[in-house]
Each structure stands twice: as structure tokens, then as C-alpha cells.
GROMACS .gro file of C-alpha atoms in nm:
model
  397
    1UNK     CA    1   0.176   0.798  -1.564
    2UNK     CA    2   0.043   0.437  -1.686
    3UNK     CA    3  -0.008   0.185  -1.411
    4UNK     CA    4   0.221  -0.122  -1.432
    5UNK     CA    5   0.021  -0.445  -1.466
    6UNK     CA    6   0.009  -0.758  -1.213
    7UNK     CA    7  -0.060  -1.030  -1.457
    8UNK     CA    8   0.231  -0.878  -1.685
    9UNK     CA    9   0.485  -0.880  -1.480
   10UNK     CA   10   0.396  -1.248  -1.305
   11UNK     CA   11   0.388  -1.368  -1.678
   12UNK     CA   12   0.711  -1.200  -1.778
   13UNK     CA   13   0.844  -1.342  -1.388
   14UNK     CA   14   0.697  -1.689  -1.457
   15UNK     CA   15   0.834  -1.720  -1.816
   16UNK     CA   16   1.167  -1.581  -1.735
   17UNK     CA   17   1.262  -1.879  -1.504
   18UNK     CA   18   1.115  -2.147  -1.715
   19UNK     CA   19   1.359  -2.031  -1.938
   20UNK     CA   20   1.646  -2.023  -1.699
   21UNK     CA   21   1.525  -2.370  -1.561
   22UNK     CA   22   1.545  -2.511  -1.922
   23UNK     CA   23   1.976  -2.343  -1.920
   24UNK     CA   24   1.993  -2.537  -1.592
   25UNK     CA   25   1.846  -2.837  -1.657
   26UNK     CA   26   1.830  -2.936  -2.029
   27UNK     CA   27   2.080  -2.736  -2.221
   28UNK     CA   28   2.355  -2.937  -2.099
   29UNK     CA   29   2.141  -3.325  -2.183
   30UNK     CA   30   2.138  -3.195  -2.522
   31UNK     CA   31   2.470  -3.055  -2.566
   32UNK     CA   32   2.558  -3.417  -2.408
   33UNK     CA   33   2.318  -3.552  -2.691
   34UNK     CA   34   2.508  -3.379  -3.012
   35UNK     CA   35   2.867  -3.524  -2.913
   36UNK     CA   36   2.998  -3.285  -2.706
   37UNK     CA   37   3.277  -3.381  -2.456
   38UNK     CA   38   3.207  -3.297  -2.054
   39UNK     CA   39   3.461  -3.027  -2.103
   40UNK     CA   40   3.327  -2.852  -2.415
   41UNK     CA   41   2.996  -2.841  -2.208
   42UNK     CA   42   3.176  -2.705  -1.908
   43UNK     CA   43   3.373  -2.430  -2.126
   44UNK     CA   44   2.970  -2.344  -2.265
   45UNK     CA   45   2.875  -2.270  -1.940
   46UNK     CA   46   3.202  -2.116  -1.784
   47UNK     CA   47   3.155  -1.807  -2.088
   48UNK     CA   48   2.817  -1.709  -1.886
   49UNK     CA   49   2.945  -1.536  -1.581
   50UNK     CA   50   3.243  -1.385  -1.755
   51UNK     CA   51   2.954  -1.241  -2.003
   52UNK     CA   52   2.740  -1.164  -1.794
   53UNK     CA   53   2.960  -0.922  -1.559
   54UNK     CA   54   2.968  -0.686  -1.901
   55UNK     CA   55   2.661  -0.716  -2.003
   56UNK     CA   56   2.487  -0.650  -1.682
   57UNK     CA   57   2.635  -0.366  -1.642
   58UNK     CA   58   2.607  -0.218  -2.001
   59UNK     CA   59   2.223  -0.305  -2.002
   60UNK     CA   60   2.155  -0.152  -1.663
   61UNK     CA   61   2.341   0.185  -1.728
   62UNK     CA   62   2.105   0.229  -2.040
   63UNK     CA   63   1.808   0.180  -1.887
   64UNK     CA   64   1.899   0.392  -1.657
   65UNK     CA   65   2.077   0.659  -1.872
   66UNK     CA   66   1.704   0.615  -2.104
   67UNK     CA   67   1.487   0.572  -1.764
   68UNK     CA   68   1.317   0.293  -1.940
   69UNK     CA   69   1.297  -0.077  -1.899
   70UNK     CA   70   1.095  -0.164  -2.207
   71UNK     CA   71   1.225  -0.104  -2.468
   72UNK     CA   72   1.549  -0.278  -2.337
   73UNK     CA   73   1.338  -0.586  -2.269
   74UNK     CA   74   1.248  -0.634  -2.559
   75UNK     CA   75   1.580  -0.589  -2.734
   76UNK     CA   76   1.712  -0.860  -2.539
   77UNK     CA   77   1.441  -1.080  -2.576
   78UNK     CA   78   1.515  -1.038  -2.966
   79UNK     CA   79   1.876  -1.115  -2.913
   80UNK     CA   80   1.811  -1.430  -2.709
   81UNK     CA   81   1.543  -1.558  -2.997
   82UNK     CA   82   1.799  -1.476  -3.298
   83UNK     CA   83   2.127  -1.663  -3.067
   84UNK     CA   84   1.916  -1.932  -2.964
   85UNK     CA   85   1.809  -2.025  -3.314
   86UNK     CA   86   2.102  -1.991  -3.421
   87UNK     CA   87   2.275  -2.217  -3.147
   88UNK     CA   88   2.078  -2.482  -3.226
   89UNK     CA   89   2.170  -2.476  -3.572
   90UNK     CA   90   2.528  -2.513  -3.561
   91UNK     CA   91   2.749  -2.886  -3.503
   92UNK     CA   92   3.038  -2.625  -3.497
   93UNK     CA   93   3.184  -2.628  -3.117
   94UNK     CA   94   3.378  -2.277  -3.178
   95UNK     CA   95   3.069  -2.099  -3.341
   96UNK     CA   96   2.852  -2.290  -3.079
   97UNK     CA   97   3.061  -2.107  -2.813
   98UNK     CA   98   3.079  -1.759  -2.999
   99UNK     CA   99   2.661  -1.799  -3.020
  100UNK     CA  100   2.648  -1.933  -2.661
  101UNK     CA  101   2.853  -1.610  -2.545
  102UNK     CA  102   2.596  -1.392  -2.756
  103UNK     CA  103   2.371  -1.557  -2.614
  104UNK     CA  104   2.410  -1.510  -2.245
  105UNK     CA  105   2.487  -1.132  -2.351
  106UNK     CA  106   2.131  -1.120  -2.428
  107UNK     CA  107   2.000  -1.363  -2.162
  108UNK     CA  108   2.176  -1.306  -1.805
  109UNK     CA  109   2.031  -0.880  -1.770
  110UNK     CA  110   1.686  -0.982  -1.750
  111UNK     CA  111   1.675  -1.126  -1.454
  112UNK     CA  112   1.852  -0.774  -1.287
  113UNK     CA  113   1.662  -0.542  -1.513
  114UNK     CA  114   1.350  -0.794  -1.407
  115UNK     CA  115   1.409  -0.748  -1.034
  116UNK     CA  116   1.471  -0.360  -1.103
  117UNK     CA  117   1.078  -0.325  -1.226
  118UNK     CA  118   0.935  -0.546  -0.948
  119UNK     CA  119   1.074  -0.350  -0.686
  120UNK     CA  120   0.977  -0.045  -0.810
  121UNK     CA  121   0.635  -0.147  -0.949
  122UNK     CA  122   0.602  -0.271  -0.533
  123UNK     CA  123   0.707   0.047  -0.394
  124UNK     CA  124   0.464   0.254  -0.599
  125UNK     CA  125   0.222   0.029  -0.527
  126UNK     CA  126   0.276  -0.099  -0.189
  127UNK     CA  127   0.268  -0.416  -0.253
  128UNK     CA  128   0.587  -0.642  -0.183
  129UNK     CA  129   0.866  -0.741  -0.416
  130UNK     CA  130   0.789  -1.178  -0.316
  131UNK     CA  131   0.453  -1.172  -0.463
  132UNK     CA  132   0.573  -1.102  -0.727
  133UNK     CA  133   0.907  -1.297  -0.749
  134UNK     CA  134   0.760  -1.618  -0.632
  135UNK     CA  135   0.556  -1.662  -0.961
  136UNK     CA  136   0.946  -1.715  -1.099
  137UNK     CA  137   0.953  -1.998  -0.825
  138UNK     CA  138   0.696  -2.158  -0.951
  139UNK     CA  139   0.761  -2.126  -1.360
  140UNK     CA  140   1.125  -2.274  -1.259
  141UNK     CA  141   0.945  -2.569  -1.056
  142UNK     CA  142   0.679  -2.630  -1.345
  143UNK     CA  143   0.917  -2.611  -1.643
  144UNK     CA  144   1.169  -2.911  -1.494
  145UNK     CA  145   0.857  -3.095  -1.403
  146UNK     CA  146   0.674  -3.049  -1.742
  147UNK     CA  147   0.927  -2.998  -1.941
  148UNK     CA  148   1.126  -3.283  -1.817
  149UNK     CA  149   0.872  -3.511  -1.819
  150UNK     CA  150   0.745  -3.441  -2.197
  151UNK     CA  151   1.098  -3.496  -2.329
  152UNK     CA  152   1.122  -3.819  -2.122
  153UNK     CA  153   0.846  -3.947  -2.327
  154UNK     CA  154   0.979  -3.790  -2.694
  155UNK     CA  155   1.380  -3.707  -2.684
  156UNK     CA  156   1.636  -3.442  -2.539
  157UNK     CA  157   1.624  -3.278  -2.959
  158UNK     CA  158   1.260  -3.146  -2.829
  159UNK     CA  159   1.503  -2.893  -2.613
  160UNK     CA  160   1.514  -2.670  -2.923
  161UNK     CA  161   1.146  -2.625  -3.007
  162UNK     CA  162   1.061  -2.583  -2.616
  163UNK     CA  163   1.371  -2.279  -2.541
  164UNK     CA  164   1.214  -2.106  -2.863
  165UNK     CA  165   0.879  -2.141  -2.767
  166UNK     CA  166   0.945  -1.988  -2.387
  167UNK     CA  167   1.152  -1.705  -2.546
  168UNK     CA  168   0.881  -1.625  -2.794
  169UNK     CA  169   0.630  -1.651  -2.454
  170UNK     CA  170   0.832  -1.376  -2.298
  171UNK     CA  171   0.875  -1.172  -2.555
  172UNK     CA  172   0.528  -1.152  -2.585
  173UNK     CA  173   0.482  -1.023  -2.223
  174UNK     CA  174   0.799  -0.729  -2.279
  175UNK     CA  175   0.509  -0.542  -2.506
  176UNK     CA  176   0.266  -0.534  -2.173
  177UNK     CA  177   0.563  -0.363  -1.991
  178UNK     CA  178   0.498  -0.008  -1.922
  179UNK     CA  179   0.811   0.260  -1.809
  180UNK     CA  180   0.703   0.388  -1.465
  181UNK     CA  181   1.011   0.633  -1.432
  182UNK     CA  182   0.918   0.886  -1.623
  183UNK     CA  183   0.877   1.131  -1.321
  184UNK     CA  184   1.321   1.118  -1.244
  185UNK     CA  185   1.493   1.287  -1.392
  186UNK     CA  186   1.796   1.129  -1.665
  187UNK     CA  187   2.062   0.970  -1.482
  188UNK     CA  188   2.371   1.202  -1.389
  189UNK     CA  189   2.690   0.957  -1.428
  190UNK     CA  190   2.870   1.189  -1.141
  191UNK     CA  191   2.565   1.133  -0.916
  192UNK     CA  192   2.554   0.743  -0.973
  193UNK     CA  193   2.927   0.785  -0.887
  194UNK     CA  194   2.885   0.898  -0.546
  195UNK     CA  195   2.610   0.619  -0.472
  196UNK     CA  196   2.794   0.326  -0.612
  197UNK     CA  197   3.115   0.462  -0.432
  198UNK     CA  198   2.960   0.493  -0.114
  199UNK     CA  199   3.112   0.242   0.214
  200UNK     CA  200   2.802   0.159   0.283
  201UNK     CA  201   2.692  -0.023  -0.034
  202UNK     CA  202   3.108  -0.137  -0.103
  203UNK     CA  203   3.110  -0.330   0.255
  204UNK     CA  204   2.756  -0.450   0.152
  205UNK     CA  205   2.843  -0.604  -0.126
  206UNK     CA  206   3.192  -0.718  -0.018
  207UNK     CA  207   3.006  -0.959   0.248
  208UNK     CA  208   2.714  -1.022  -0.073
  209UNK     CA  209   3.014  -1.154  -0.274
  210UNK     CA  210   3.162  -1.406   0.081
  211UNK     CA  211   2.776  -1.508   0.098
  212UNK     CA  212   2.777  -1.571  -0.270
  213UNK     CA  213   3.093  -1.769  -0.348
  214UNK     CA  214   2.954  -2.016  -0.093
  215UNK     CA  215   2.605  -2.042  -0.305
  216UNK     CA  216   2.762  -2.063  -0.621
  217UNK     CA  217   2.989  -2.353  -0.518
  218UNK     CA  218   2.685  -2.536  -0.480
  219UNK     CA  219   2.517  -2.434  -0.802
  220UNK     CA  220   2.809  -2.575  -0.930
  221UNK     CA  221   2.950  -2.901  -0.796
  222UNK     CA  222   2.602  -3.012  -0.628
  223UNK     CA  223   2.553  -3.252  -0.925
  224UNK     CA  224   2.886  -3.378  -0.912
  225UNK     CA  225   2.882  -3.427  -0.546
  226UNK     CA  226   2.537  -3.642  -0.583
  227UNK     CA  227   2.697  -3.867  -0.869
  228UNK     CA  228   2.978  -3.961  -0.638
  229UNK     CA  229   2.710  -4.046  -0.358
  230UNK     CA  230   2.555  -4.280  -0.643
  231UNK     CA  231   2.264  -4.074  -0.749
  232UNK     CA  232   2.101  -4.112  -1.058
  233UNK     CA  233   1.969  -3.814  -1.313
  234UNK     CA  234   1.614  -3.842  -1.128
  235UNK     CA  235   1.779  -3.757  -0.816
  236UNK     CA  236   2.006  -3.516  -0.952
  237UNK     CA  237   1.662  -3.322  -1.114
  238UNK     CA  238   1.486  -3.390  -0.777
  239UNK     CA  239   1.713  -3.199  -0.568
  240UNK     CA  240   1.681  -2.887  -0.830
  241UNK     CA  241   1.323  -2.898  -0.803
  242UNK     CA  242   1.314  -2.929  -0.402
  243UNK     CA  243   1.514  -2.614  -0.383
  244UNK     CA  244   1.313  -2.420  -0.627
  245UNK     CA  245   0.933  -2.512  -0.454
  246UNK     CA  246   1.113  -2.507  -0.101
  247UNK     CA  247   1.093  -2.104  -0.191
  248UNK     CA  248   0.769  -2.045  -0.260
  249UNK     CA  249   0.647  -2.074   0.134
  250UNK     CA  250   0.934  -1.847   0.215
  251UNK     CA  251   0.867  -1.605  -0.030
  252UNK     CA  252   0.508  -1.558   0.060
  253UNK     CA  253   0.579  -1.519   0.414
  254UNK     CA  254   0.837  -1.261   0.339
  255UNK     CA  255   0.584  -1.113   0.130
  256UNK     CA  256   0.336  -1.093   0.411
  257UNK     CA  257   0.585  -1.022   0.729
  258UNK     CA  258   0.945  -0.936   0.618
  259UNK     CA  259   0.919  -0.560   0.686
  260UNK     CA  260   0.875  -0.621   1.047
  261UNK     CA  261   1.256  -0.700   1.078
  262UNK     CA  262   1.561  -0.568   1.005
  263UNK     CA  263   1.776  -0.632   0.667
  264UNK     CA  264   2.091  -0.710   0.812
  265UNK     CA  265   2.045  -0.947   1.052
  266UNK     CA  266   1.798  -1.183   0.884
  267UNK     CA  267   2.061  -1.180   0.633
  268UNK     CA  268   2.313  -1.269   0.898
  269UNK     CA  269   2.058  -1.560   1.000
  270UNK     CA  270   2.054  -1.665   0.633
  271UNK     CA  271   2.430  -1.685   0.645
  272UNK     CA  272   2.386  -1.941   0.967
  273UNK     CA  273   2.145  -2.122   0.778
  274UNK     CA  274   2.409  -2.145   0.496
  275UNK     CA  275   2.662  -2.297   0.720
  276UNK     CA  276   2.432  -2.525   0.858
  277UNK     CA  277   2.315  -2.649   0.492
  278UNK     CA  278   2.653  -2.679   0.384
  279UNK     CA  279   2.797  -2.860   0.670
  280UNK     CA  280   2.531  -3.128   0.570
  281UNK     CA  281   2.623  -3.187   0.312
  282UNK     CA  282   3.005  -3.198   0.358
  283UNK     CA  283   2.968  -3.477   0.618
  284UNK     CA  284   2.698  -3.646   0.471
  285UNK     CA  285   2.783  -3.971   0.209
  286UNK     CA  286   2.386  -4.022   0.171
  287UNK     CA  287   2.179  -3.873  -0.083
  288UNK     CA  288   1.885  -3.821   0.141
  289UNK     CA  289   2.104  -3.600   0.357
  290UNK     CA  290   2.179  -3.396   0.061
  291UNK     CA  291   1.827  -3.364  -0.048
  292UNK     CA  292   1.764  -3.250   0.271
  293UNK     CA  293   1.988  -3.005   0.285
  294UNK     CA  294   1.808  -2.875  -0.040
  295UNK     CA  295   1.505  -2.794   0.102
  296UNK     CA  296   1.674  -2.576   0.296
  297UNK     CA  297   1.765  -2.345   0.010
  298UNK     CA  298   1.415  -2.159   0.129
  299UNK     CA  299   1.570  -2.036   0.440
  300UNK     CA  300   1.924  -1.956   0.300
  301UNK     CA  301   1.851  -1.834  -0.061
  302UNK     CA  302   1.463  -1.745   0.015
  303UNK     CA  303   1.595  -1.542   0.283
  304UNK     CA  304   1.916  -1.392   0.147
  305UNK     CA  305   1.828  -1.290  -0.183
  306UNK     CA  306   1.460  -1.137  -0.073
  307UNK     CA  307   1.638  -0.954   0.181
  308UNK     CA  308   1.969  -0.847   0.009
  309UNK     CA  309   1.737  -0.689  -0.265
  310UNK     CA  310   1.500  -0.527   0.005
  311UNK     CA  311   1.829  -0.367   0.188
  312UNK     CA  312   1.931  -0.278  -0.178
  313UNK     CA  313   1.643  -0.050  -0.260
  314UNK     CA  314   1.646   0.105   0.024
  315UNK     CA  315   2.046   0.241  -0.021
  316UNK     CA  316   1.979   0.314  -0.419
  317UNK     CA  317   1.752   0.567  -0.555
  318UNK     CA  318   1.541   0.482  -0.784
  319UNK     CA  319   1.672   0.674  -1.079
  320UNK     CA  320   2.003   0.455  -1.056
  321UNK     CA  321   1.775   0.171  -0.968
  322UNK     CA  322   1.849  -0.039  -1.298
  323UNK     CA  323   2.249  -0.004  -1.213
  324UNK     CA  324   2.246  -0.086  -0.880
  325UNK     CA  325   2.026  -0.406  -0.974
  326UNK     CA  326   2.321  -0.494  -1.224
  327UNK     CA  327   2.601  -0.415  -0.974
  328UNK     CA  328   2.425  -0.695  -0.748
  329UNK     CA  329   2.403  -0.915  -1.014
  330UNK     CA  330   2.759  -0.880  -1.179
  331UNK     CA  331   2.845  -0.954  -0.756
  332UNK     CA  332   2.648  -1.186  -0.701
  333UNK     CA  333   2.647  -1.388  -1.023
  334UNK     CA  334   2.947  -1.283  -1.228
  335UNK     CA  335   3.226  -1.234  -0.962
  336UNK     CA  336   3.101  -1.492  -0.737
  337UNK     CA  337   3.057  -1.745  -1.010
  338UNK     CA  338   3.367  -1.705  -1.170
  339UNK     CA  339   3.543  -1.717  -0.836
  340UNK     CA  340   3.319  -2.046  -0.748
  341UNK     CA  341   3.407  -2.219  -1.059
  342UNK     CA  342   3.799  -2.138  -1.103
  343UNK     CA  343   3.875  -2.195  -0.749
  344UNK     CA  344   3.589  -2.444  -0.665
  345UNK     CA  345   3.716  -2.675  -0.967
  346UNK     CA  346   4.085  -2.679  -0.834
  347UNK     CA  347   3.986  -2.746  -0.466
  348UNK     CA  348   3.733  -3.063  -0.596
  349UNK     CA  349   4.011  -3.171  -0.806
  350UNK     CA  350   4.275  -3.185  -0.530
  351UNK     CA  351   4.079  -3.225  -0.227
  352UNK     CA  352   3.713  -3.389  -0.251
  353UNK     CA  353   3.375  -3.243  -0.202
  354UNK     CA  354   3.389  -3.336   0.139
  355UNK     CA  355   3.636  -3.006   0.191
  356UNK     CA  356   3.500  -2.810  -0.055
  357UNK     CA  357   3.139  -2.772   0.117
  358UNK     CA  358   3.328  -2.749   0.453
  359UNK     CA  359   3.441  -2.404   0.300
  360UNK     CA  360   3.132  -2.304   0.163
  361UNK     CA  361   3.038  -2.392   0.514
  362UNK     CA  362   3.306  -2.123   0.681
  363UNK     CA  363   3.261  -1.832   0.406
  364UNK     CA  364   2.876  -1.870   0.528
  365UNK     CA  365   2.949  -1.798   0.895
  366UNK     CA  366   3.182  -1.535   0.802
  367UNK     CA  367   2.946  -1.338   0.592
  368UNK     CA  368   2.662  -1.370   0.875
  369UNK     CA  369   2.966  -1.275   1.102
  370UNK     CA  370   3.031  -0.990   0.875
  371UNK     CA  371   2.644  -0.857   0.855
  372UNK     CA  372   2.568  -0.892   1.220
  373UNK     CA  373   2.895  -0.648   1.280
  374UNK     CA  374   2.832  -0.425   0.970
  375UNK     CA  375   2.433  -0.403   1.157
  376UNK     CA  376   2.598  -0.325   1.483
  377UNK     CA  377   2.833   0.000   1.329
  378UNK     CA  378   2.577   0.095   1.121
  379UNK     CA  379   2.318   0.132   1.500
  380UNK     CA  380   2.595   0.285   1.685
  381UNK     CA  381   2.680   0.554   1.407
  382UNK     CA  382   2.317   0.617   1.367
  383UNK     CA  383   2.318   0.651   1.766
  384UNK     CA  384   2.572   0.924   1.767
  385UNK     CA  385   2.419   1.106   1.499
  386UNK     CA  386   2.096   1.115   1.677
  387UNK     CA  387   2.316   1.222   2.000
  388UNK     CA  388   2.461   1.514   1.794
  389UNK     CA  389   2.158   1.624   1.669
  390UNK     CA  390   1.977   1.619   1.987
  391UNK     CA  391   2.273   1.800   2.175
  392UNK     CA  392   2.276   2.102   1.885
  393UNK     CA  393   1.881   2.126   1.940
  394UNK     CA  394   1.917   2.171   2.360
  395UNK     CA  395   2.181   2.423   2.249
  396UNK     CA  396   1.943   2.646   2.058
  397UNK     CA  397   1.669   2.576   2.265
   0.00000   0.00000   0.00000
């Protein structure tokens, strides 16, 4: 069996999130830039969670059903280069959203497929999953500093040349992927039945979703929220870069020391830590509060998402690796941000922001709530287990 390579998948990490940095941060400038109404550019991004539930699941079953990664990569890394060319070639606003769904078809499984390969390239390897993802950390960071600054000094029509450019980059790094499944055997659909059907991994990601909802509200309505404080655009990019750097440190300790503790309850503290960010920013009318809160996305989503992935792997085996990895995602992305965005949007509109965080605030502490009891079940079934076992051994003894 071929050995995965370091510098491959760092690359492939690093050049995925410059590209999801540039979605984030400069799609919707030049959408703004060609005419297009606040709506039409909130209808372009709405499409990606709804897409993405599908797609992450259709993308992870093949992989799985194949037992390959690579060759899937690089299909979608084809896809995104032929929508995105084609996106910015349009002035239409209904083919513009037909390409834009295509698009995200394409776009939104690499990051699960992604996540699939670095945790099982670090548990062949024993090395850890952070090392690896925090090289995504740091393309994010780079491409809204560099990026943003070199179309400060030309224009927001640069946006086309540079998404093309990072595509082509990671496409690139798909042909230094290498398929280290081949040992498992082809996935058996009744088999991956019984996993993704099991309590366990339902209650798991029942309190993922809770935890999630309360992210994505912020993902969503954070810019909003920081325009009615009086921010300007600077600010509004400077609180996107704090959270992605305030990760890094996080991630490397994880890296180094997050096997000495228990999944569930550091996901429970990253819950608190939600709350706690949340209610910051709900009671806060200054912008400095608010970036503050930011760089605490390294203890809430540096924690969370390390560890949810961690628990993850340990409860799926690795020959339904890929669809487990898209379940999570279609949870924690697709569900949550469709919830986040439907319900989020009427609650702003009718309410404030003020209230809004305040329930991001409350789903936090119930999800932590939720993880420190599902821990607690979990040690007292595993307790009578042991008890059984123990009692049947004296017995034959």
C-alpha cells in the first residue's frame, strides 16, 4: 500500500480554504459589483446548504461504495473549474443561480471527503488529525489578508482570475492523493445501515445539529449585526480573520494534548464557551466587544469541531468513513444552515440581533447540557457492562 504524503495533503488543506475564504469573503463584493440586489446575493448563497445536504451525501457514498478518495477529488475539482468559469461569464441572474447551485454541488464535499483522508491518513500514521487541519487555518487567514489586500489596490473584477487560479492550485494537489483503503473491503449498504442507525451516533448528532444552529447563526448575521454597531467593511473582514488565526494555537495544542481527555465533555466545555461568546455579543452595542468575542471562536469552534470529528472516528469504521464524514457535514452544514438562515432571518427581522444571539446563547448551553448527560449514560452503561461481565467470569471461575 502507497504511503499518503504530508506536503500533499497540507497543500490540498491549505488551498481548499483559500478557496472557501475567497466564497466567504469576496464572492459576495463582486456579485455586489455586477448589479446584483442584496437579495439576489442572499438567494446565491441560501442554494449552498440546500445543495450541499445532496451532494454530500451522494459524493461520500461513492467513495465509499469505490473505497477511493481520488479519483472523486479530482472530479469535483473539475466540476468546480468548469461552474466557476462559467459563473463568471454570465450577467444572467437565473443562469447565475443554476451555475452557482452546480457549483456548490461540486464545491461543498471536499471539505467532508477532505476531513475523511486526514483522519485516516493520522490514524495509520499516528500522527493527529490538527496538524494537519490547521494548515486550512492558515490558507483561510492568508487568502483574506492577501487576497484582500491585492484587490484593494486593483478592483473586486480580479475575484475571477484569483477563484480560478486557487481551483487550478488544488486540482493540482488531487493528482498527489493516493487511496489508502485498499485493504477494506467494498462497502455493504446493509452494514452502513446498522452504523448510521445506531443511538449512539443519532443522539450524537442530534446535540451536533443544537451546537450547530447556534454557530451557523453567527456565520450568518455576524456581518449584519457589526453594520448595525457602525462597523465598516475593514472591521467586518477583521473579525473573519480573528476567528480563523484564533484557531491555529488551538489546533496545535489539540494536536499535541487532546487525546488525554475525553470527547464528550470537552465538547460540552465548547458548548459553555459558545454561550459565553454569544452572550457577548447579544449584550454588547460595541464593536470591540464583538471582536472579542471572535477570538473566541478558537475555544468554541477549535474545540468543537476537532473534537466532534475525533469522537466521530472513533464510532465509524473506516470503510464507511467517507459517509459518516458527509452525514456530519449534511448536519452540521446543511441542516443546521438551512435551519440558521430560515429561522434566524425571521427572528432578526421581528426581533433584533440582540435576541437572536441570546438564543444562540441558550441552544449552546443546551447542547453542552446535552453532551455532559449523553457522557454520563454512556459511563454508567459501560459500568454495568463491565459489572456483567465480571459477575459471568466469578461464575465460571
Amino acid at each position: 500500500m502507497k504511503k499518503q504524503n504530508d506536503f500533499v495533503l497540507r497543500g490540498f488543506t491549505f488551498s481548499y480554504y483559500m478557496m472557501m475564504a475567497i466564497i466567504a469573503s469576496f464572492f459576495p463584493l463582486y456579485f455586489d459589483s455586477r448589479g446584483y440586489s442584496k437579495a439576489e446575493i442572499g438567494l446565491l448563497y441560501s442554494i449552498g446548504p440546500m445543495v450541499s445536504i445532496f451532494a454530500n451525501l451522494a459524493w461520500g457514498f461513492a467513495s465509499d461504495r469505490l473505497q477511493k478518495i481520488k479519483p472523486i477529488m479530482i472530479t469535483l475539482y473539475v466540476g468546480q473549474l468548469v461552474f466557476v468559469v462559467s459563473m463568471f461569464g454570465t450577467d444572467s441572474f437565473t443562469v447565475l443561480y443554476a451555475l452557482m447551485a452546480g457549483f456548490y454541488f461540486f464545491q461543498q464535499p471536499a471539505q467532508s471527503l477532505n476531513d475523511s483522508q486526514l483522519l485516516l491518513h493520522a490514524s495509520q500514521t499516528g500522527k493527529s488529525y490538527s496538524s494537519f487541519r490547521i494548515f486550512g487555518s492558515i490558507g483561510f487567514a492568508f487568502s483574506a489578508l492577501f487576497f484582500g489586500l491585492l484587490i484593494k489596490e486593483t478592483n473586486i473584477g480580479l475575484t475571477s482570475s484569483i477563484s480560478i487560479a486557487v481551483i487550478v492550485i488544488g486540482l493540482i494537489f488531487t493528482f498527489g492523493l493516493v487511496d489508502t483503503r485498499v485493504a477494506y473491503s467494498k462497502m455493504d449498504f446493509k452494514g452502513m445501515g446498522k452504523v448510521i442507525g445506531s443511538p449512539r451516533l443519532l443522539i450524537f448528532l442530534l446535540l451536533v445539529l443544537i451546537m450547530s444552529i447556534s454557530h451557523r447563526i453567527n456565520d450568518g448575521f455576524l456581518a449584519l449585526h457589526l453594520r448595525e454597531l457602525g462597523a465598516s467593511d475593514m472591521t467586518v473582514g477583521t473579525a473573519m480573520m480573528l476567528s480563523s488565526l484564533s484557531e491555529i494555537p488551538v489546533f496545535f495544542l489539540l494536536g499535541k494534548y487532546g487525546n488525554r481527555y475525553k470527547e464528550l465533555p470537552l465538547l460540552a466545555i465548547a458548548g459553555l464557551m459558545y454561550a459565553i461568546r454569544f452572550l457577548i455579543v447579544s449584550l454588547s452595542d460595541q464593536t470591540g466587544w464583538v471582536l472579542f468575542a471572535q477570538t473566541m471562536h478558537s475555544v468554541t469552534f477549535g474545540i468543537f469541531f476537532v473534537t466532534a470529528l475525533r469522537y466521530l472516528a472513533q464510532i465509524i469504521p473506516d470503510e464507511y468513513r467517507a459517509s459518516g464524514q458527509a452525514i456530519f457535514a449534511v448536519t452540521w452544514s446543511g441542516l443546521a444552515g438551512i435551519i440558521s438562515g430560515r429561522f434566524g432571518g425571521l427572528i432578526y427581522a421581528d426581533y433584533g440581533s440582540t435576541v437572536l444571539y441570546g438564543i444562540g446563547s441558550g441552544l449552546a448551553v443546551a447542547a453542552a447540557a446535552g453532551f455532559l448527560v449523553f457522557h454520563a449514560r454512556l459511563n454508567a452503561l459501560e459500568a454495568r457492562l463491565t459489572a456483567i461481565s465480571t459477575k459471568k467470569e466469578d461464575s465460571h471461575a
